[in-house]
Amino acid sequence: MARILLIDDDELIRETLCMVLEDAGHQVLTAKNGRVGLSKLEQHPVDLIISDLFMPDMEGLETMRIIRQRQSNIKIIAISGGALNLKQGMLLEDAELLGADGSLSKPFHNRELISLVDQLLD
């Protein structure tokens, strides 16, 4: 079991992914944006972070940059909507260049998420 911080501004996505991850045996903390996520990270150590790229207040790339400066050993998965949008795909590639250990383009299957989480936590 791992402790995972899930950062996404969409409440439905947070709730859904939280259930999927908890059903897979993980403990999940959630945050609605990067600022809240960083605050939770200061209070609770985690093994992995899943972060959306587009969020109000503090977006995902900035959040990842700060996390990498503070704790380089935490695994990070970047997620973003719009697989058909070339800009979205390029941003996911940028996220990996900036320190994400993996990425998924929304919508993705639950099994894809669990597979990537398991791969990064092994």
Short mmCIF file of C-alpha atoms in Angstrom, two decimals:
data_model
loop_
_atom_site.label_atom_id
_atom_site.label_comp_id
_atom_site.label_asym_id
_atom_site.label_seq_id
_atom_site.Cartn_x
_atom_site.Cartn_y
_atom_site.Cartn_z
CA MET A 1 0.00 0.00 0.00
CA ALA A 2 1.26 3.43 -0.92
CA ARG A 3 0.20 6.89 0.12
CA ILE A 4 -0.75 8.89 -2.98
CA LEU A 5 -1.47 12.61 -3.34
CA LEU A 6 -3.99 13.28 -6.11
CA ILE A 7 -4.11 16.89 -7.34
CA ASP A 8 -6.90 17.84 -9.75
CA ASP A 9 -9.30 20.78 -9.87
CA ASP A 10 -12.18 18.63 -11.14
CA GLU A 11 -14.05 17.26 -8.11
CA LEU A 12 -15.60 14.36 -10.04
CA ILE A 13 -12.20 13.25 -11.33
CA ARG A 14 -10.73 13.50 -7.82
CA GLU A 15 -13.55 11.41 -6.36
CA THR A 16 -13.43 8.81 -9.13
CA LEU A 17 -9.66 8.37 -9.14
CA CYS A 18 -9.61 8.33 -5.35
CA MET A 19 -12.04 5.37 -5.36
CA VAL A 20 -10.04 3.56 -8.05
CA LEU A 21 -6.79 4.00 -6.13
CA GLU A 22 -8.33 3.06 -2.78
CA ASP A 23 -9.87 -0.05 -4.35
CA ALA A 24 -6.33 -0.97 -5.45
CA GLY A 25 -5.25 -0.76 -1.80
CA HIS A 26 -3.70 2.70 -1.65
CA GLN A 27 -4.27 5.52 0.81
CA VAL A 28 -5.20 8.70 -1.06
CA LEU A 29 -4.98 12.37 -0.13
CA THR A 30 -6.63 14.85 -2.48
CA ALA A 31 -6.09 18.50 -3.37
CA LYS A 32 -7.98 20.85 -5.68
CA ASN A 33 -4.89 22.69 -6.95
CA GLY A 34 -1.12 22.86 -6.65
CA ARG A 35 -1.07 25.19 -3.65
CA VAL A 36 -3.31 22.90 -1.61
CA GLY A 37 -1.29 19.93 -2.83
CA LEU A 38 2.00 21.46 -1.68
CA SER A 39 0.48 22.27 1.70
CA LYS A 40 -0.70 18.67 2.13
CA LEU A 41 2.68 17.39 1.01
CA GLU A 42 4.35 19.40 3.79
CA GLN A 43 2.05 17.78 6.35
CA HIS A 44 1.96 14.21 5.03
CA PRO A 45 4.76 12.24 3.35
CA VAL A 46 3.63 10.47 0.18
CA ASP A 47 5.08 7.86 -2.15
CA LEU A 48 3.56 9.15 -5.37
CA ILE A 49 1.81 12.24 -6.72
CA ILE A 50 -0.72 12.34 -9.54
CA SER A 51 -1.22 15.88 -10.80
CA ASP A 52 -3.36 17.46 -13.45
CA LEU A 53 -1.55 20.04 -15.58
CA PHE A 54 -4.28 22.67 -15.95
CA MET A 55 -5.64 24.01 -12.65
CA PRO A 56 -6.50 27.42 -11.24
CA ASP A 57 -4.27 29.12 -8.66
CA MET A 58 -1.22 26.92 -9.32
CA GLU A 59 -0.96 24.71 -12.37
CA GLY A 60 0.67 21.31 -12.57
CA LEU A 61 4.00 22.16 -14.22
CA GLU A 62 4.78 24.76 -11.55
CA THR A 63 3.67 22.36 -8.83
CA MET A 64 5.95 19.64 -10.21
CA ARG A 65 8.88 22.03 -10.41
CA ILE A 66 8.50 22.96 -6.74
CA ILE A 67 8.07 19.33 -5.68
CA ARG A 68 11.22 18.32 -7.57
CA GLN A 69 13.18 21.10 -5.84
CA ARG A 70 12.00 20.01 -2.39
CA GLN A 71 11.75 16.22 -2.69
CA SER A 72 13.33 14.69 -5.75
CA ASN A 73 12.59 11.09 -4.73
CA ILE A 74 8.77 11.26 -4.98
CA LYS A 75 7.32 9.63 -8.09
CA ILE A 76 5.05 11.90 -10.15
CA ILE A 77 2.41 11.10 -12.76
CA ALA A 78 1.17 14.02 -14.89
CA ILE A 79 -2.37 13.81 -16.24
CA SER A 80 -4.14 16.08 -18.69
CA GLY A 81 -7.23 16.10 -20.86
CA GLY A 82 -7.40 16.17 -24.61
CA ALA A 83 -5.41 13.36 -26.23
CA LEU A 84 -6.60 14.71 -29.58
CA ASN A 85 -5.19 18.13 -28.84
CA LEU A 86 -1.57 18.41 -29.98
CA LYS A 87 -0.84 21.10 -27.39
CA GLN A 88 -2.00 18.78 -24.57
CA GLY A 89 0.28 16.00 -25.81
CA MET A 90 3.20 18.39 -25.98
CA LEU A 91 2.51 19.55 -22.43
CA LEU A 92 2.56 15.96 -21.18
CA GLU A 93 5.93 15.53 -22.89
CA ASP A 94 7.11 18.76 -21.24
CA ALA A 95 5.92 17.43 -17.88
CA GLU A 96 8.09 14.35 -18.32
CA LEU A 97 11.06 16.54 -19.27
CA LEU A 98 10.46 18.59 -16.11
CA GLY A 99 10.42 15.58 -13.84
CA ALA A 100 7.24 13.56 -14.19
CA ASP A 101 8.01 9.85 -14.09
CA GLY A 102 5.02 9.07 -16.29
CA SER A 103 1.97 10.65 -17.88
CA LEU A 104 -1.56 9.80 -18.93
CA SER A 105 -3.86 11.66 -21.27
CA LYS A 106 -7.49 11.97 -20.14
CA PRO A 107 -9.65 10.08 -20.60
CA PHE A 108 -7.75 6.96 -19.60
CA HIS A 109 -8.86 3.56 -18.37
CA ASN A 110 -8.62 2.81 -14.67
CA ARG A 111 -6.39 -0.16 -15.41
CA GLU A 112 -3.93 2.13 -17.23
CA LEU A 113 -3.65 4.28 -14.12
CA ILE A 114 -3.22 1.33 -11.77
CA SER A 115 -0.66 -0.25 -14.09
CA LEU A 116 1.42 2.94 -14.19
CA VAL A 117 1.12 3.45 -10.42
CA ASP A 118 2.23 -0.15 -9.79
CA GLN A 119 5.11 0.20 -12.25
CA LEU A 120 6.41 3.38 -10.60
CA LEU A 121 6.05 2.03 -7.06
CA ASP A 122 7.91 -1.25 -7.77
#
